[in-house]
Amino acid sequence: GVKKILVPYNFTELDKKALDFVIQTFSGIQDAEVILCNFFTPAPSITVKDSPGMKKMQESMSYLNQLIGEQEENLKKTREILVSEGFADAGVKIVFTPKKKEISNHIIEMAAAEKVDLIVLNRKSGIVSRFFTKSVFNRVVMTLKNTIVCIVS
């Protein structure tokens, strides 16, 4: 059966829908584990010299880092929702890591490293989103063997 579930989470309405699916389907299962992951775009690091333009840029970087911190806090809150809905505290893990490559590669590597049974992805509407999402799905589905990929739309 399904014991280990990977849920890439980016705080959209569809991500919430995917989370609801995971809760409704797996929260009652003994030993079920959920890995909630978010791959964020890191703020670029800059060296600041004394100039008004650089000071403004530093303020922008500081703001970006604050947003990243808020995103991490929100991921922790999302983890708490899973625990409050019946998953064991020790069975819900969060991975908040900077995006260094294509999202699909991050998902594939994490799924393989964690030996997950199921990946829950979601599908956005719109032509550009569909194209982007399709490429992520294709890479994940074609690369991973013995892993169920569930698409919530």
Short mmCIF file of C-alpha atoms in Angstrom, two decimals:
data_model
loop_
_atom_site.label_atom_id
_atom_site.label_comp_id
_atom_site.label_asym_id
_atom_site.label_seq_id
_atom_site.Cartn_x
_atom_site.Cartn_y
_atom_site.Cartn_z
CA GLY A 1 0.00 0.00 0.00
CA VAL A 2 0.87 3.66 -0.09
CA LYS A 3 3.03 4.62 2.89
CA LYS A 4 5.16 7.56 1.74
CA ILE A 5 3.65 10.52 -0.12
CA LEU A 6 5.49 13.44 -1.71
CA VAL A 7 3.49 16.66 -2.06
CA PRO A 8 5.22 19.55 -3.87
CA TYR A 9 3.48 22.59 -2.37
CA ASN A 10 3.48 26.16 -3.61
CA PHE A 11 0.53 27.73 -1.72
CA THR A 12 -1.92 27.91 -4.64
CA GLU A 13 -5.61 27.00 -4.50
CA LEU A 14 -4.81 23.83 -6.47
CA ASP A 15 -2.09 22.93 -3.96
CA LYS A 16 -4.71 23.25 -1.20
CA LYS A 17 -6.99 20.98 -3.22
CA ALA A 18 -4.15 18.44 -3.54
CA LEU A 19 -3.57 18.68 0.22
CA ASP A 20 -7.29 18.07 0.88
CA PHE A 21 -7.07 14.98 -1.34
CA VAL A 22 -4.10 13.68 0.67
CA ILE A 23 -5.93 14.32 3.96
CA GLN A 24 -9.19 12.67 2.84
CA THR A 25 -7.46 9.68 1.31
CA PHE A 26 -4.53 8.92 3.61
CA SER A 27 -4.94 10.57 7.04
CA GLY A 28 -6.44 7.41 8.55
CA ILE A 29 -3.64 5.12 7.38
CA GLN A 30 -1.30 3.93 10.10
CA ASP A 31 2.36 4.78 9.37
CA ALA A 32 1.49 7.06 6.44
CA GLU A 33 4.26 9.60 5.87
CA VAL A 34 3.94 12.88 4.01
CA ILE A 35 6.81 14.94 2.67
CA LEU A 36 5.63 18.47 2.00
CA CYS A 37 8.18 20.24 -0.18
CA ASN A 38 8.65 23.71 -1.57
CA PHE A 39 11.42 24.72 -3.94
CA PHE A 40 11.77 28.49 -3.66
CA THR A 41 13.69 30.93 -5.81
CA PRO A 42 16.49 32.27 -3.59
CA ALA A 43 17.25 35.98 -3.43
CA PRO A 44 20.50 36.72 -5.25
CA SER A 45 23.41 37.56 -3.01
CA ILE A 46 24.99 40.91 -3.72
CA THR A 47 27.97 42.79 -2.37
CA VAL A 48 26.94 46.25 -1.30
CA LYS A 49 29.16 49.24 -1.89
CA ASP A 50 28.20 52.65 -0.57
CA SER A 51 25.94 54.06 -3.23
CA PRO A 52 22.24 54.96 -3.20
CA GLY A 53 21.47 52.45 -5.97
CA MET A 54 23.14 49.59 -4.12
CA LYS A 55 21.36 50.54 -0.89
CA LYS A 56 18.02 50.32 -2.70
CA MET A 57 18.99 46.93 -4.12
CA GLN A 58 19.98 45.72 -0.67
CA GLU A 59 16.56 46.75 0.65
CA SER A 60 14.93 44.77 -2.17
CA MET A 61 17.02 41.70 -1.31
CA SER A 62 16.11 42.10 2.34
CA TYR A 63 12.43 42.19 1.38
CA LEU A 64 12.83 39.08 -0.81
CA ASN A 65 14.50 37.25 2.07
CA GLN A 66 11.62 38.29 4.35
CA LEU A 67 9.12 36.84 1.83
CA ILE A 68 11.12 33.59 1.70
CA GLY A 69 11.02 33.44 5.51
CA GLU A 70 7.23 33.93 5.45
CA GLN A 71 6.93 31.16 2.87
CA GLU A 72 8.86 28.80 5.15
CA GLU A 73 6.59 29.71 8.09
CA ASN A 74 3.54 29.03 5.91
CA LEU A 75 4.94 25.62 4.98
CA LYS A 76 5.34 24.85 8.71
CA LYS A 77 1.69 25.90 9.26
CA THR A 78 0.62 23.63 6.39
CA ARG A 79 2.51 20.79 8.10
CA GLU A 80 0.51 21.50 11.28
CA ILE A 81 -2.73 21.17 9.30
CA LEU A 82 -1.70 17.66 8.23
CA VAL A 83 -0.88 16.73 11.84
CA SER A 84 -4.18 18.17 13.12
CA GLU A 85 -6.02 16.17 10.45
CA GLY A 86 -4.70 12.84 11.71
CA PHE A 87 -1.18 12.29 10.39
CA ALA A 88 1.41 11.36 13.01
CA ASP A 89 3.63 14.28 14.04
CA ALA A 90 6.74 12.25 13.22
CA GLY A 91 5.21 11.23 9.89
CA VAL A 92 5.03 14.72 8.37
CA LYS A 93 8.25 16.22 7.13
CA ILE A 94 8.82 19.53 5.39
CA VAL A 95 11.55 20.23 2.88
CA PHE A 96 12.08 23.91 2.12
CA THR A 97 14.96 24.23 -0.26
CA PRO A 98 16.26 26.70 -2.86
CA LYS A 99 15.43 25.90 -6.46
CA LYS A 100 18.68 25.14 -8.28
CA LYS A 101 17.30 23.35 -11.35
CA GLU A 102 14.05 22.42 -13.07
CA ILE A 103 11.25 21.67 -10.57
CA SER A 104 10.74 18.26 -12.19
CA ASN A 105 14.37 17.33 -11.44
CA HIS A 106 13.94 18.34 -7.79
CA ILE A 107 10.77 16.22 -7.56
CA ILE A 108 12.39 13.22 -9.25
CA GLU A 109 15.52 13.35 -7.06
CA MET A 110 13.52 13.75 -3.86
CA ALA A 111 11.11 10.95 -4.79
CA ALA A 112 14.03 8.61 -5.50
CA ALA A 113 16.03 9.59 -2.39
CA GLU A 114 13.00 9.26 -0.10
CA LYS A 115 11.67 6.12 -1.86
CA VAL A 116 8.16 7.56 -2.07
CA ASP A 117 5.18 5.45 -3.17
CA LEU A 118 3.06 8.36 -4.40
CA ILE A 119 3.60 11.87 -5.74
CA VAL A 120 0.59 14.20 -5.69
CA LEU A 121 0.81 16.91 -8.34
CA ASN A 122 -1.83 19.33 -9.54
CA ARG A 123 -2.81 20.67 -12.91
CA LYS A 124 -3.32 24.33 -13.67
CA SER A 125 -5.52 25.59 -16.45
CA GLY A 126 -4.42 27.99 -19.17
CA ILE A 127 -2.25 27.32 -22.21
CA VAL A 128 1.11 28.41 -20.74
CA SER A 129 0.44 26.66 -17.44
CA ARG A 130 -0.66 23.50 -19.24
CA PHE A 131 2.51 23.49 -21.33
CA PHE A 132 4.70 24.01 -18.25
CA THR A 133 2.78 21.48 -16.16
CA LYS A 134 2.78 18.93 -18.97
CA SER A 135 6.57 19.02 -19.18
CA VAL A 136 6.86 18.53 -15.40
CA PHE A 137 4.38 15.62 -15.51
CA ASN A 138 6.10 14.04 -18.49
CA ARG A 139 9.53 14.17 -16.89
CA VAL A 140 8.29 12.87 -13.53
CA VAL A 141 6.15 10.08 -14.99
CA MET A 142 8.71 8.95 -17.58
CA THR A 143 11.65 8.99 -15.19
CA LEU A 144 10.30 7.37 -12.04
CA LYS A 145 9.53 3.68 -11.99
CA ASN A 146 7.40 1.99 -9.33
CA THR A 147 5.99 5.30 -8.17
CA ILE A 148 2.33 6.33 -8.47
CA VAL A 149 1.79 9.86 -9.76
CA CYS A 150 -1.60 11.30 -8.87
CA ILE A 151 -2.80 14.46 -10.57
CA VAL A 152 -5.38 16.61 -8.80
CA SER A 153 -7.15 19.16 -11.00
#
